[in-house]
Amino acid sequence: MKKLYTALCAAILGAGMAGAAGLQVTFNGSDNANWTADGTAEVSGGHLNVTMAENNGKYRADVHMKNGEYSLDATADRYVAVKFIGERPNGNMTLEIDNGGSWMKNDAGKDAWVGKPQGSVMTKGGNTIYYYDLTRSPQFTSSVNVTKINFKIADCTVAPYTYSIDWVKTYATPEAIEADKDWADDGAGDIDEAIVAAEPVVNETTGTGYTSLEEALLQVSNGDVILINKNQTLPNSRIGISRPEGVEEFAITIKGNAEGVSIIRGRNDLNMLINANAKVTFENLAFSGNGMTPEKNFMEVSGGAQTTFRNVTFSGFNTPGNYAIQAKNNGKVHLEGVQTVNSDIRATLFVGSAGSSITGDNSASIYLEKENSINASELTNTTPVALLFDTTRENKILVNNWDAAANFTSAVAGYAIVAAEEGGLTFEIRESGVESVSVENATVSVYSIGGVLLRRNVAAEEAYDGLPAGLYIIGGRKVMVK
């Protein structure tokens, strides 16, 4: 039986951790004094088990360490890691650290670890370790005494609204976390990293094994997590995933195990259809085109469905005039860590309706049909994402909420991606040659050759005053400043 927050406090009350070097909490009932959680929670089986509370349609339950003290070394304890059984809830997870009276901030004086962790590691049992780099705060130097720690786990809008934390620990490097990922923190009887099942596909939520992904999807329910242990070749038919009638919400996750597995195309036609407001997350997987040369897209997301591709690779897709994924009819696709390799396709993603988005490190291509655009946030890619678009479109904004043109490149001959004056990214004609020109009397904007806005709406005669010698885009033309 899960106990309320106050009961949790009483259950784990014990001696403080004053002066403890480093951070290592396994929730074994004796080492987690001063650690509490919001919502409904209990410590059992070596885990902190939490049920989140709802407020205005969103769920939240934070984890706290109060009235304790840990001494963290800037080198040995640079990364704080938290292991979830399964995954963390959908939404934001922000770390807050108090070093003796004030919350640690970044260089700009704002919270240093907002929104999402700096990285994650998957264990052999399919659990996930998330970690934060404490040096994002300039206050984390030498040795820091930590008196409060908060993991703010909030804005969850997709079930399940529960989670279990196995341990919290500090490490010197991400490599050390990787090496320690299968740590049996509860001793010889710890079964957290036991392989879930030998079956090719396992529903982790119900514990049921299946011979194929198709079979597992026939019995899937809202909130279920499907683990693929062996490569899955799709049937020579269309697999559909949709919200069942009478069900208010239907969200599932399909993920690969730590060994790396593929979903393989099995049809020279549309092979997967996600529609009817279903929410599907694919992660830690590879999709293989299987060397087929169909004239149809591989997957369609439509009818209000939402699909996330996280840490996913597309390879071997040979459909030069088509796409791996097509979002249309109110379908939305989110790309996060998507790579497209060894493929001959027009684009990885066709955006035919509003609301699709991209974040993280992606090496892919996107076609923005008609007036559609894509939302971007927290991009880290060094290989530009290629954009295809209709040059006659009235809506000139291709990318919303992102001003760094270097993360994108135009796949349309004769055009460049540049920052728009009103915000976001747009396109303009790329000059075929580079020449030294004088700037005529007008108001112009100045961009770096990489598309970064340097000056906005300045008098033309002042446009290049003080600019270092080099190549710029001034008034829509490439200009060599000497």
Tab-separated table of C-alpha atoms in Angstrom:
chain	number	residue	atom	x	y	z
A	1	MET	CA	0.000	0.000	0.000
A	2	LYS	CA	1.421	3.367	-0.972
A	3	LYS	CA	1.639	5.933	1.779
A	4	LEU	CA	1.174	9.628	1.709
A	5	TYR	CA	4.090	12.021	1.692
A	6	THR	CA	3.910	12.494	5.458
A	7	ALA	CA	3.982	8.744	6.023
A	8	LEU	CA	7.035	8.489	3.808
A	9	CYS	CA	8.842	11.045	5.934
A	10	ALA	CA	8.194	8.984	9.039
A	11	ALA	CA	9.145	5.724	7.367
A	12	ILE	CA	12.556	6.909	6.279
A	13	LEU	CA	13.398	9.180	9.188
A	14	GLY	CA	16.861	8.474	10.444
A	15	ALA	CA	20.315	9.816	11.057
A	16	GLY	CA	21.472	12.715	8.818
A	17	MET	CA	24.161	12.452	6.193
A	18	ALA	CA	26.214	15.373	7.499
A	19	GLY	CA	29.553	15.647	5.792
A	20	ALA	CA	29.142	12.549	3.618
A	21	ALA	CA	31.708	12.565	0.801
A	22	GLY	CA	30.092	12.089	-2.576
A	23	LEU	CA	26.500	11.068	-3.070
A	24	GLN	CA	25.218	7.487	-3.031
A	25	VAL	CA	21.623	6.726	-2.070
A	26	THR	CA	20.123	3.292	-2.801
A	27	PHE	CA	16.774	3.651	-0.980
A	28	ASN	CA	17.419	0.530	1.045
A	29	GLY	CA	15.636	1.984	4.069
A	30	SER	CA	18.777	2.964	5.947
A	31	ASP	CA	20.744	5.248	3.603
A	32	ASN	CA	17.902	7.494	2.423
A	33	ALA	CA	17.286	9.582	5.519
A	34	ASN	CA	16.189	13.126	4.611
A	35	TRP	CA	15.002	11.986	1.154
A	36	THR	CA	11.308	12.517	0.539
A	37	ALA	CA	8.865	12.815	-2.359
A	38	ASP	CA	5.659	14.616	-3.218
A	39	GLY	CA	2.487	12.869	-4.331
A	40	THR	CA	1.883	9.402	-2.917
A	41	ALA	CA	5.074	7.482	-2.251
A	42	GLU	CA	6.820	4.704	-0.386
A	43	VAL	CA	10.270	3.166	-0.106
A	44	SER	CA	10.177	-0.582	-0.743
A	45	GLY	CA	12.201	-3.208	-2.547
A	46	GLY	CA	15.177	-0.870	-2.780
A	47	HIS	CA	13.157	1.696	-4.739
A	48	LEU	CA	11.442	5.019	-4.125
A	49	ASN	CA	8.005	4.413	-5.678
A	50	VAL	CA	5.971	7.518	-6.478
A	51	THR	CA	2.474	8.239	-7.808
A	52	MET	CA	2.220	11.748	-9.251
A	53	ALA	CA	-0.476	14.280	-8.361
A	54	GLU	CA	-2.664	15.969	-10.994
A	55	ASN	CA	-3.180	19.723	-11.313
A	56	ASN	CA	-4.958	21.318	-14.289
A	57	GLY	CA	-4.402	18.302	-16.499
A	58	LYS	CA	-0.680	17.950	-15.718
A	59	TYR	CA	1.007	15.616	-13.258
A	60	ARG	CA	3.896	16.356	-10.905
A	61	ALA	CA	5.761	14.760	-8.015
A	62	ASP	CA	9.190	16.072	-6.992
A	63	VAL	CA	11.915	14.211	-5.106
A	64	HIS	CA	13.712	16.123	-2.332
A	65	MET	CA	16.702	15.829	-0.068
A	66	LYS	CA	16.345	18.255	2.840
A	67	ASN	CA	18.270	18.921	6.029
A	68	GLY	CA	21.169	16.700	5.014
A	69	GLU	CA	24.693	17.484	3.891
A	70	TYR	CA	26.903	16.032	1.169
A	71	SER	CA	30.383	17.208	0.241
A	72	LEU	CA	30.776	17.052	-3.543
A	73	ASP	CA	34.138	17.330	-5.249
A	74	ALA	CA	34.177	19.233	-8.563
A	75	THR	CA	36.198	16.443	-10.208
A	76	ALA	CA	35.143	13.192	-8.524
A	77	ASP	CA	31.459	14.168	-8.287
A	78	ARG	CA	31.028	16.210	-11.464
A	79	TYR	CA	27.974	14.230	-12.622
A	80	VAL	CA	24.946	13.387	-10.520
A	81	ALA	CA	23.033	10.386	-11.894
A	82	VAL	CA	19.571	9.091	-11.058
A	83	LYS	CA	18.400	5.621	-12.109
A	84	PHE	CA	14.748	5.019	-12.943
A	85	ILE	CA	13.215	1.575	-13.179
A	86	GLY	CA	12.078	1.826	-16.769
A	87	GLU	CA	12.107	5.506	-17.727
A	88	ARG	CA	11.345	8.853	-16.181
A	89	PRO	CA	7.839	10.242	-16.745
A	90	ASN	CA	7.013	12.276	-19.820
A	91	GLY	CA	7.558	15.991	-19.158
A	92	ASN	CA	10.326	18.064	-17.581
A	93	MET	CA	12.893	16.948	-15.031
A	94	THR	CA	14.881	19.804	-13.502
A	95	LEU	CA	17.672	19.478	-10.956
A	96	GLU	CA	18.060	22.070	-8.181
A	97	ILE	CA	20.992	22.124	-5.738
A	98	ASP	CA	21.380	24.324	-2.640
A	99	ASN	CA	24.986	24.763	-1.527
A	100	GLY	CA	24.276	26.099	1.913
A	101	GLY	CA	21.595	28.742	1.658
A	102	SER	CA	21.164	29.546	-2.024
A	103	TRP	CA	20.267	27.630	-5.160
A	104	MET	CA	23.143	27.189	-7.596
A	105	LYS	CA	22.749	29.082	-10.892
A	106	ASN	CA	24.363	29.206	-14.336
A	107	ASP	CA	26.450	32.052	-15.773
A	108	ALA	CA	23.285	34.005	-16.568
A	109	GLY	CA	22.011	33.755	-13.006
A	110	LYS	CA	19.280	31.277	-13.962
A	111	ASP	CA	18.637	27.671	-12.941
A	112	ALA	CA	21.550	25.601	-14.276
A	113	TRP	CA	19.778	22.289	-14.946
A	114	VAL	CA	16.344	23.125	-16.405
A	115	GLY	CA	14.066	20.965	-18.563
A	116	LYS	CA	16.002	17.808	-19.227
A	117	PRO	CA	19.209	16.030	-18.133
A	118	GLN	CA	22.484	16.323	-20.052
A	119	GLY	CA	22.504	12.642	-21.012
A	120	SER	CA	21.223	9.147	-20.344
A	121	VAL	CA	22.401	5.527	-20.298
A	122	MET	CA	20.243	2.438	-20.798
A	123	THR	CA	20.965	-0.625	-18.658
A	124	LYS	CA	20.883	-4.210	-19.878
A	125	GLY	CA	17.503	-4.693	-18.190
A	126	GLY	CA	15.947	-1.777	-20.062
A	127	ASN	CA	16.118	0.739	-17.199
A	128	THR	CA	17.399	4.285	-17.733
A	129	ILE	CA	20.032	6.336	-15.906
A	130	TYR	CA	19.827	10.116	-16.432
A	131	TYR	CA	22.705	12.388	-15.489
A	132	TYR	CA	23.446	16.093	-14.975
A	133	ASP	CA	26.750	17.939	-15.413
A	134	LEU	CA	27.189	19.992	-12.248
A	135	THR	CA	29.844	22.223	-13.835
A	136	ARG	CA	27.039	23.999	-15.716
A	137	SER	CA	27.030	26.138	-12.584
A	138	PRO	CA	30.159	28.299	-12.084
A	139	GLN	CA	29.594	27.875	-8.338
A	140	PHE	CA	30.577	24.215	-8.592
A	141	THR	CA	34.318	24.528	-8.068
A	142	SER	CA	36.685	22.714	-5.729
A	143	SER	CA	34.422	21.264	-3.001
A	144	VAL	CA	30.760	22.171	-2.494
A	145	ASN	CA	28.640	21.406	0.550
A	146	VAL	CA	25.149	20.479	-0.611
A	147	THR	CA	22.302	20.852	1.880
A	148	LYS	CA	19.283	20.484	-0.418
A	149	ILE	CA	18.627	18.608	-3.654
A	150	ASN	CA	15.419	18.698	-5.683
A	151	PHE	CA	14.499	16.670	-8.738
A	152	LYS	CA	11.500	18.594	-10.087
A	153	ILE	CA	9.507	16.053	-12.108
A	154	ALA	CA	6.639	17.997	-13.637
A	155	ASP	CA	4.404	18.804	-16.621
A	156	CYS	CA	3.682	15.139	-17.302
A	157	THR	CA	0.783	14.818	-19.745
A	158	VAL	CA	1.176	11.219	-20.895
A	159	ALA	CA	0.573	8.110	-18.762
A	160	PRO	CA	1.917	6.362	-16.790
A	161	TYR	CA	1.827	8.868	-13.951
A	162	THR	CA	4.003	6.780	-11.641
A	163	TYR	CA	7.738	6.195	-11.391
A	164	SER	CA	10.334	4.288	-9.378
A	165	ILE	CA	13.849	5.515	-8.568
A	166	ASP	CA	16.480	2.860	-7.821
A	167	TRP	CA	19.383	5.067	-6.760
A	168	VAL	CA	21.064	8.490	-6.910
A	169	LYS	CA	24.846	8.663	-7.191
A	170	THR	CA	27.668	10.970	-8.278
A	171	TYR	CA	30.374	10.097	-10.824
A	172	ALA	CA	33.484	11.694	-12.312
A	173	THR	CA	32.623	11.036	-15.982
A	174	PRO	CA	29.820	9.734	-18.232
A	175	GLU	CA	32.154	6.816	-19.029
A	176	ALA	CA	32.125	5.880	-15.346
A	177	ILE	CA	28.321	5.882	-15.403
A	178	GLU	CA	28.335	3.628	-18.463
A	179	ALA	CA	30.759	1.212	-16.777
A	180	ASP	CA	28.599	1.133	-13.636
A	181	LYS	CA	25.195	0.999	-15.356
A	182	ASP	CA	24.348	-2.553	-14.267
A	183	TRP	CA	25.409	-2.010	-10.634
A	184	ALA	CA	23.502	-4.329	-8.277
A	185	ASP	CA	22.992	-1.699	-5.587
A	186	ASP	CA	20.798	-4.008	-3.506
A	187	GLY	CA	23.343	-6.831	-3.329
A	188	ALA	CA	23.313	-10.365	-4.709
A	189	GLY	CA	19.530	-10.557	-4.740
A	190	ASP	CA	19.124	-7.427	-6.916
A	191	ILE	CA	17.059	-8.407	-9.970
A	192	ASP	CA	16.646	-4.931	-11.510
A	193	GLU	CA	19.067	-5.769	-14.330
A	194	ALA	CA	17.886	-9.291	-15.009
A	195	ILE	CA	16.949	-9.635	-18.674
A	196	VAL	CA	13.181	-9.187	-18.734
A	197	ALA	CA	12.534	-12.255	-20.874
A	198	ALA	CA	14.085	-14.271	-23.665
A	199	GLU	CA	11.079	-13.740	-25.935
A	200	PRO	CA	11.693	-11.657	-29.087
A	201	VAL	CA	9.200	-9.029	-27.875
A	202	VAL	CA	8.109	-8.335	-24.295
A	203	ASN	CA	5.416	-6.097	-22.891
A	204	GLU	CA	7.359	-4.764	-19.913
A	205	THR	CA	4.207	-3.403	-18.307
A	206	THR	CA	2.372	-6.731	-18.186
A	207	GLY	CA	5.391	-9.065	-18.301
A	208	THR	CA	3.953	-10.934	-21.292
A	209	GLY	CA	6.251	-12.239	-24.024
A	210	TYR	CA	5.428	-12.428	-27.741
A	211	THR	CA	6.960	-13.899	-30.863
A	212	SER	CA	6.514	-10.714	-32.902
A	213	LEU	CA	5.856	-6.994	-32.631
A	214	GLU	CA	2.638	-7.452	-34.590
A	215	GLU	CA	1.365	-9.937	-31.989
A	216	ALA	CA	2.308	-7.648	-29.096
A	217	LEU	CA	0.507	-4.673	-30.662
A	218	LEU	CA	-2.732	-6.652	-30.888
A	219	GLN	CA	-2.887	-6.766	-27.077
A	220	VAL	CA	-1.318	-3.457	-26.121
A	221	SER	CA	-3.041	-1.024	-23.722
A	222	ASN	CA	-2.579	2.604	-22.765
A	223	GLY	CA	0.701	3.196	-20.956
A	224	ASP	CA	2.318	-0.078	-22.043
A	225	VAL	CA	6.029	-0.282	-22.881
A	226	ILE	CA	6.999	-2.792	-25.561
A	227	LEU	CA	10.605	-4.017	-25.461
A	228	ILE	CA	12.061	-5.526	-28.644
A	229	ASN	CA	14.843	-8.031	-27.935
A	230	LYS	CA	15.344	-9.376	-31.472
A	231	ASN	CA	15.086	-7.821	-34.945
A	232	GLN	CA	11.488	-7.642	-36.163
A	233	THR	CA	10.599	-7.952	-39.859
A	234	LEU	CA	7.171	-6.456	-40.429
A	235	PRO	CA	4.559	-8.516	-42.311
A	236	ASN	CA	3.617	-7.918	-45.941
A	237	SER	CA	0.616	-5.907	-44.772
A	238	ARG	CA	-0.164	-2.602	-43.103
A	239	ILE	CA	0.224	-2.491	-39.315
A	240	GLY	CA	-2.071	0.060	-37.706
A	241	ILE	CA	-1.762	1.680	-34.282
A	242	SER	CA	-4.738	3.778	-33.219
A	243	ARG	CA	-6.606	4.811	-30.108
A	244	PRO	CA	-9.361	2.273	-29.421
A	245	GLU	CA	-12.947	3.494	-29.333
A	246	GLY	CA	-14.098	4.561	-25.897
A	247	VAL	CA	-10.542	5.116	-24.645
A	248	GLU	CA	-9.779	8.695	-23.642
A	249	GLU	CA	-6.010	8.405	-24.064
A	250	PHE	CA	-3.771	5.863	-25.752
A	251	ALA	CA	-0.003	6.288	-25.428
A	252	ILE	CA	2.578	3.514	-25.809
A	253	THR	CA	6.356	3.185	-26.108
A	254	ILE	CA	8.160	0.778	-28.431
A	255	LYS	CA	11.864	0.529	-27.631
A	256	GLY	CA	14.883	-1.565	-28.447
A	257	ASN	CA	17.016	-3.332	-25.882
A	258	ALA	CA	20.562	-2.326	-24.981
A	259	GLU	CA	22.019	-4.662	-27.610
A	260	GLY	CA	20.586	-2.679	-30.540
A	261	VAL	CA	17.751	-4.071	-32.668
A	262	SER	CA	15.907	-3.177	-35.880
A	263	ILE	CA	12.373	-2.947	-37.209
A	264	ILE	CA	12.652	-4.108	-40.830
A	265	ARG	CA	10.365	-3.105	-43.671
A	266	GLY	CA	8.263	-6.001	-44.947
A	267	ARG	CA	6.132	-4.440	-47.662
A	268	ASN	CA	6.562	-2.507	-50.919
A	269	ASP	CA	3.851	-0.140	-49.736
A	270	LEU	CA	2.831	1.773	-46.628
A	271	ASN	CA	3.912	-0.553	-43.808
A	272	MET	CA	2.905	1.307	-40.619
A	273	LEU	CA	-0.053	3.646	-40.031
A	274	ILE	CA	-0.364	5.560	-36.747
A	275	ASN	CA	-3.634	7.473	-36.520
A	276	ALA	CA	-6.828	8.155	-34.555
A	277	ASN	CA	-5.083	10.263	-31.856
A	278	ALA	CA	-2.671	7.516	-30.797
A	279	LYS	CA	0.581	8.611	-29.147
A	280	VAL	CA	3.543	6.378	-29.947
A	281	THR	CA	7.195	6.747	-28.948
A	282	PHE	CA	9.889	4.781	-30.776
A	283	GLU	CA	13.278	4.847	-29.092
A	284	ASN	CA	16.678	3.180	-29.181
A	285	LEU	CA	15.807	1.477	-32.455
A	286	ALA	CA	16.929	1.198	-36.064
A	287	PHE	CA	14.462	1.143	-38.947
A	288	SER	CA	15.673	-0.748	-42.009
A	289	GLY	CA	14.301	-0.281	-45.511
A	290	ASN	CA	15.376	-3.854	-46.235
A	291	GLY	CA	16.743	-2.876	-49.651
A	292	MET	CA	13.241	-2.506	-51.057
A	293	THR	CA	12.505	0.102	-53.751
A	294	PRO	CA	8.820	0.885	-53.263
A	295	GLU	CA	7.075	3.999	-54.498
A	296	LYS	CA	5.282	4.483	-51.193
A	297	ASN	CA	6.247	5.987	-47.841
A	298	PHE	CA	7.177	3.601	-45.038
A	299	MET	CA	5.132	5.135	-42.215
A	300	GLU	CA	2.222	7.572	-41.978
A	301	VAL	CA	1.243	9.604	-38.902
A	302	SER	CA	-2.207	11.146	-39.328
A	303	GLY	CA	-5.635	11.682	-37.795
A	304	GLY	CA	-4.359	13.639	-34.782
A	305	ALA	CA	-1.747	11.023	-33.886
A	306	GLN	CA	1.576	12.024	-32.311
A	307	THR	CA	4.762	10.038	-32.824
A	308	THR	CA	8.178	10.591	-31.244
A	309	PHE	CA	11.390	9.137	-32.671
A	310	ARG	CA	14.129	9.236	-30.009
A	311	ASN	CA	17.616	7.826	-30.666
A	312	VAL	CA	16.454	6.235	-33.905
A	313	THR	CA	18.315	5.428	-37.142
A	314	PHE	CA	16.804	5.025	-40.601
A	315	SER	CA	18.958	3.052	-43.040
A	316	GLY	CA	18.571	1.260	-46.368
A	317	PHE	CA	15.519	3.237	-47.515
A	318	ASN	CA	15.502	3.467	-51.320
A	319	THR	CA	12.452	5.541	-52.244
A	320	PRO	CA	13.940	8.541	-54.135
A	321	GLY	CA	10.593	10.316	-54.611
A	322	ASN	CA	9.148	9.518	-51.204
A	323	TYR	CA	9.748	9.637	-47.462
A	324	ALA	CA	10.451	7.391	-44.502
A	325	ILE	CA	7.752	9.162	-42.423
A	326	GLN	CA	4.799	11.256	-43.555
A	327	ALA	CA	2.919	13.504	-41.115
A	328	LYS	CA	-0.400	14.740	-42.492
A	329	ASN	CA	-4.053	15.349	-41.554
A	330	ASN	CA	-3.179	16.753	-38.100
A	331	GLY	CA	-0.480	14.164	-37.487
A	332	LYS	CA	2.555	15.391	-35.532
A	333	VAL	CA	6.089	13.975	-35.465
A	334	HIS	CA	8.873	14.798	-33.009
A	335	LEU	CA	12.492	14.025	-33.942
A	336	GLU	CA	15.070	13.704	-31.163
A	337	GLY	CA	18.372	12.084	-32.063
A	338	VAL	CA	17.341	10.780	-35.499
A	339	GLN	CA	19.989	9.712	-38.014
A	340	THR	CA	19.407	8.833	-41.678
A	341	VAL	CA	22.188	6.781	-43.299
A	342	ASN	CA	22.754	4.728	-46.449
A	343	SER	CA	19.398	5.807	-47.877
A	344	ASP	CA	18.132	7.321	-51.137
A	345	ILE	CA	14.941	9.148	-50.184
A	346	ARG	CA	13.555	12.593	-50.887
A	347	ALA	CA	13.481	13.326	-47.144
A	348	THR	CA	13.344	11.517	-43.831
A	349	LEU	CA	10.191	13.367	-42.777
A	350	PHE	CA	7.328	14.864	-44.789
A	351	VAL	CA	5.602	17.620	-42.788
A	352	GLY	CA	2.102	18.067	-44.180
A	353	SER	CA	0.386	19.484	-41.084
A	354	ALA	CA	1.212	21.809	-38.191
A	355	GLY	CA	2.867	20.907	-34.903
A	356	SER	CA	5.872	18.712	-35.739
A	357	SER	CA	9.127	19.441	-33.908
A	358	ILE	CA	12.830	18.667	-33.707
A	359	THR	CA	15.336	18.765	-30.848
A	360	GLY	CA	18.774	17.397	-29.969
A	361	ASP	CA	21.337	15.966	-32.398
A	362	ASN	CA	19.778	14.928	-35.708
A	363	SER	CA	21.238	14.106	-39.114
A	364	ALA	CA	18.154	13.984	-41.291
A	365	SER	CA	16.165	15.781	-43.978
A	366	ILE	CA	12.699	17.349	-43.807
A	367	TYR	CA	10.234	18.395	-46.509
A	368	LEU	CA	7.915	21.222	-45.424
A	369	GLU	CA	4.861	20.986	-47.653
A	370	LYS	CA	2.964	24.128	-48.690
A	371	GLU	CA	2.825	26.596	-45.751
A	372	ASN	CA	3.956	24.177	-43.038
A	373	SER	CA	6.905	24.783	-40.716
A	374	ILE	CA	8.627	22.876	-37.916
A	375	ASN	CA	9.271	23.847	-34.295
A	376	ALA	CA	12.850	23.588	-33.014
A	377	SER	CA	14.414	23.632	-29.542
A	378	GLU	CA	17.734	22.746	-27.895
A	379	LEU	CA	19.403	21.667	-31.138
A	380	THR	CA	22.921	20.278	-30.793
A	381	ASN	CA	23.556	18.945	-34.290
A	382	THR	CA	26.791	19.861	-36.079
A	383	THR	CA	25.622	18.298	-39.349
A	384	PRO	CA	22.931	20.657	-40.681
A	385	VAL	CA	19.434	19.249	-41.121
A	386	ALA	CA	18.461	19.588	-44.793
A	387	LEU	CA	15.199	21.431	-45.514
A	388	LEU	CA	13.129	21.115	-48.689
A	389	PHE	CA	10.316	23.594	-49.258
A	390	ASP	CA	8.145	25.287	-51.868
A	391	THR	CA	9.758	28.625	-52.745
A	392	THR	CA	6.389	30.154	-53.714
A	393	ARG	CA	4.919	29.648	-50.230
A	394	GLU	CA	3.327	32.675	-48.539
A	395	ASN	CA	4.472	31.719	-45.038
A	396	LYS	CA	8.194	32.383	-45.306
A	397	ILE	CA	9.023	30.969	-41.857
A	398	LEU	CA	10.375	27.440	-42.145
A	399	VAL	CA	11.575	26.899	-38.563
A	400	ASN	CA	9.860	28.348	-35.478
A	401	ASN	CA	11.489	29.324	-32.172
A	402	TRP	CA	15.055	28.934	-33.461
A	403	ASP	CA	17.388	31.620	-34.877
A	404	ALA	CA	20.655	29.751	-35.530
A	405	ALA	CA	20.685	29.031	-39.262
A	406	ALA	CA	23.832	26.902	-38.966
A	407	ASN	CA	21.725	23.976	-37.701
A	408	PHE	CA	19.930	23.786	-41.053
A	409	THR	CA	20.785	23.879	-44.733
A	410	SER	CA	18.693	24.375	-47.837
A	411	ALA	CA	18.216	21.337	-50.082
A	412	VAL	CA	16.589	23.620	-52.673
A	413	ALA	CA	19.113	24.756	-55.257
A	414	GLY	CA	19.743	28.488	-55.290
A	415	TYR	CA	18.380	29.192	-51.800
A	416	ALA	CA	19.920	29.610	-48.353
A	417	ILE	CA	18.477	29.272	-44.834
A	418	VAL	CA	18.840	32.513	-42.844
A	419	ALA	CA	17.494	34.058	-39.657
A	420	ALA	CA	14.221	35.920	-40.140
A	421	GLU	CA	13.881	39.446	-38.815
A	422	GLU	CA	10.699	38.532	-36.961
A	423	GLY	CA	12.326	35.454	-35.419
A	424	GLY	CA	12.748	31.880	-36.582
A	425	LEU	CA	14.392	30.808	-39.838
A	426	THR	CA	13.415	31.666	-43.385
A	427	PHE	CA	14.979	31.326	-46.846
A	428	GLU	CA	16.387	33.659	-49.432
A	429	ILE	CA	17.982	33.451	-52.849
A	430	ARG	CA	21.623	32.429	-52.716
A	431	GLU	CA	23.899	34.424	-54.994
A	432	SER	CA	25.644	32.252	-57.569
A	433	GLY	CA	28.874	34.158	-57.184
A	434	VAL	CA	30.656	36.362	-54.695
A	435	GLU	CA	31.604	39.891	-55.577
A	436	SER	CA	32.733	43.076	-53.919
A	437	VAL	CA	29.849	45.530	-54.056
A	438	SER	CA	28.850	48.832	-52.601
A	439	VAL	CA	25.651	48.909	-50.589
A	440	GLU	CA	22.991	51.213	-51.967
A	441	ASN	CA	21.006	53.669	-49.881
A	442	ALA	CA	18.466	51.432	-48.053
A	443	THR	CA	17.679	49.749	-44.750
A	444	VAL	CA	19.185	46.276	-44.630
A	445	SER	CA	19.974	43.420	-42.267
A	446	VAL	CA	23.392	41.836	-41.950
A	447	TYR	CA	23.968	38.085	-41.517
A	448	SER	CA	27.090	36.011	-41.143
A	449	ILE	CA	27.706	33.605	-44.005
A	450	GLY	CA	26.358	30.902	-41.664
A	451	GLY	CA	23.035	32.739	-41.405
A	452	VAL	CA	23.416	34.318	-37.939
A	453	LEU	CA	21.703	37.731	-37.717
A	454	LEU	CA	24.340	40.340	-36.825
A	455	ARG	CA	22.505	43.634	-37.449
A	456	ARG	CA	18.845	44.263	-38.097
A	457	ASN	CA	17.352	47.076	-40.204
A	458	VAL	CA	20.388	49.343	-40.216
A	459	ALA	CA	21.077	52.116	-42.725
A	460	ALA	CA	22.766	50.580	-45.749
A	461	GLU	CA	25.682	52.983	-45.627
A	462	GLU	CA	26.380	51.836	-42.040
A	463	ALA	CA	25.786	48.126	-42.667
A	464	TYR	CA	29.425	47.070	-42.743
A	465	ASP	CA	30.962	49.694	-40.481
A	466	GLY	CA	33.313	47.918	-38.118
A	467	LEU	CA	32.785	44.467	-39.636
A	468	PRO	CA	35.961	42.383	-39.841
A	469	ALA	CA	37.040	41.539	-43.364
A	470	GLY	CA	35.150	38.550	-44.704
A	471	LEU	CA	32.031	37.281	-46.413
A	472	TYR	CA	28.560	38.404	-45.243
A	473	ILE	CA	24.951	38.431	-46.425
A	474	ILE	CA	23.842	42.082	-46.582
A	475	GLY	CA	20.481	43.033	-47.976
A	476	GLY	CA	20.009	39.517	-49.339
A	477	ARG	CA	23.298	39.513	-51.279
A	478	LYS	CA	26.663	37.959	-50.569
A	479	VAL	CA	29.089	40.777	-49.949
A	480	MET	CA	32.855	40.657	-49.469
A	481	VAL	CA	33.896	43.199	-46.880
A	482	LYS	CA	37.530	44.163	-47.389
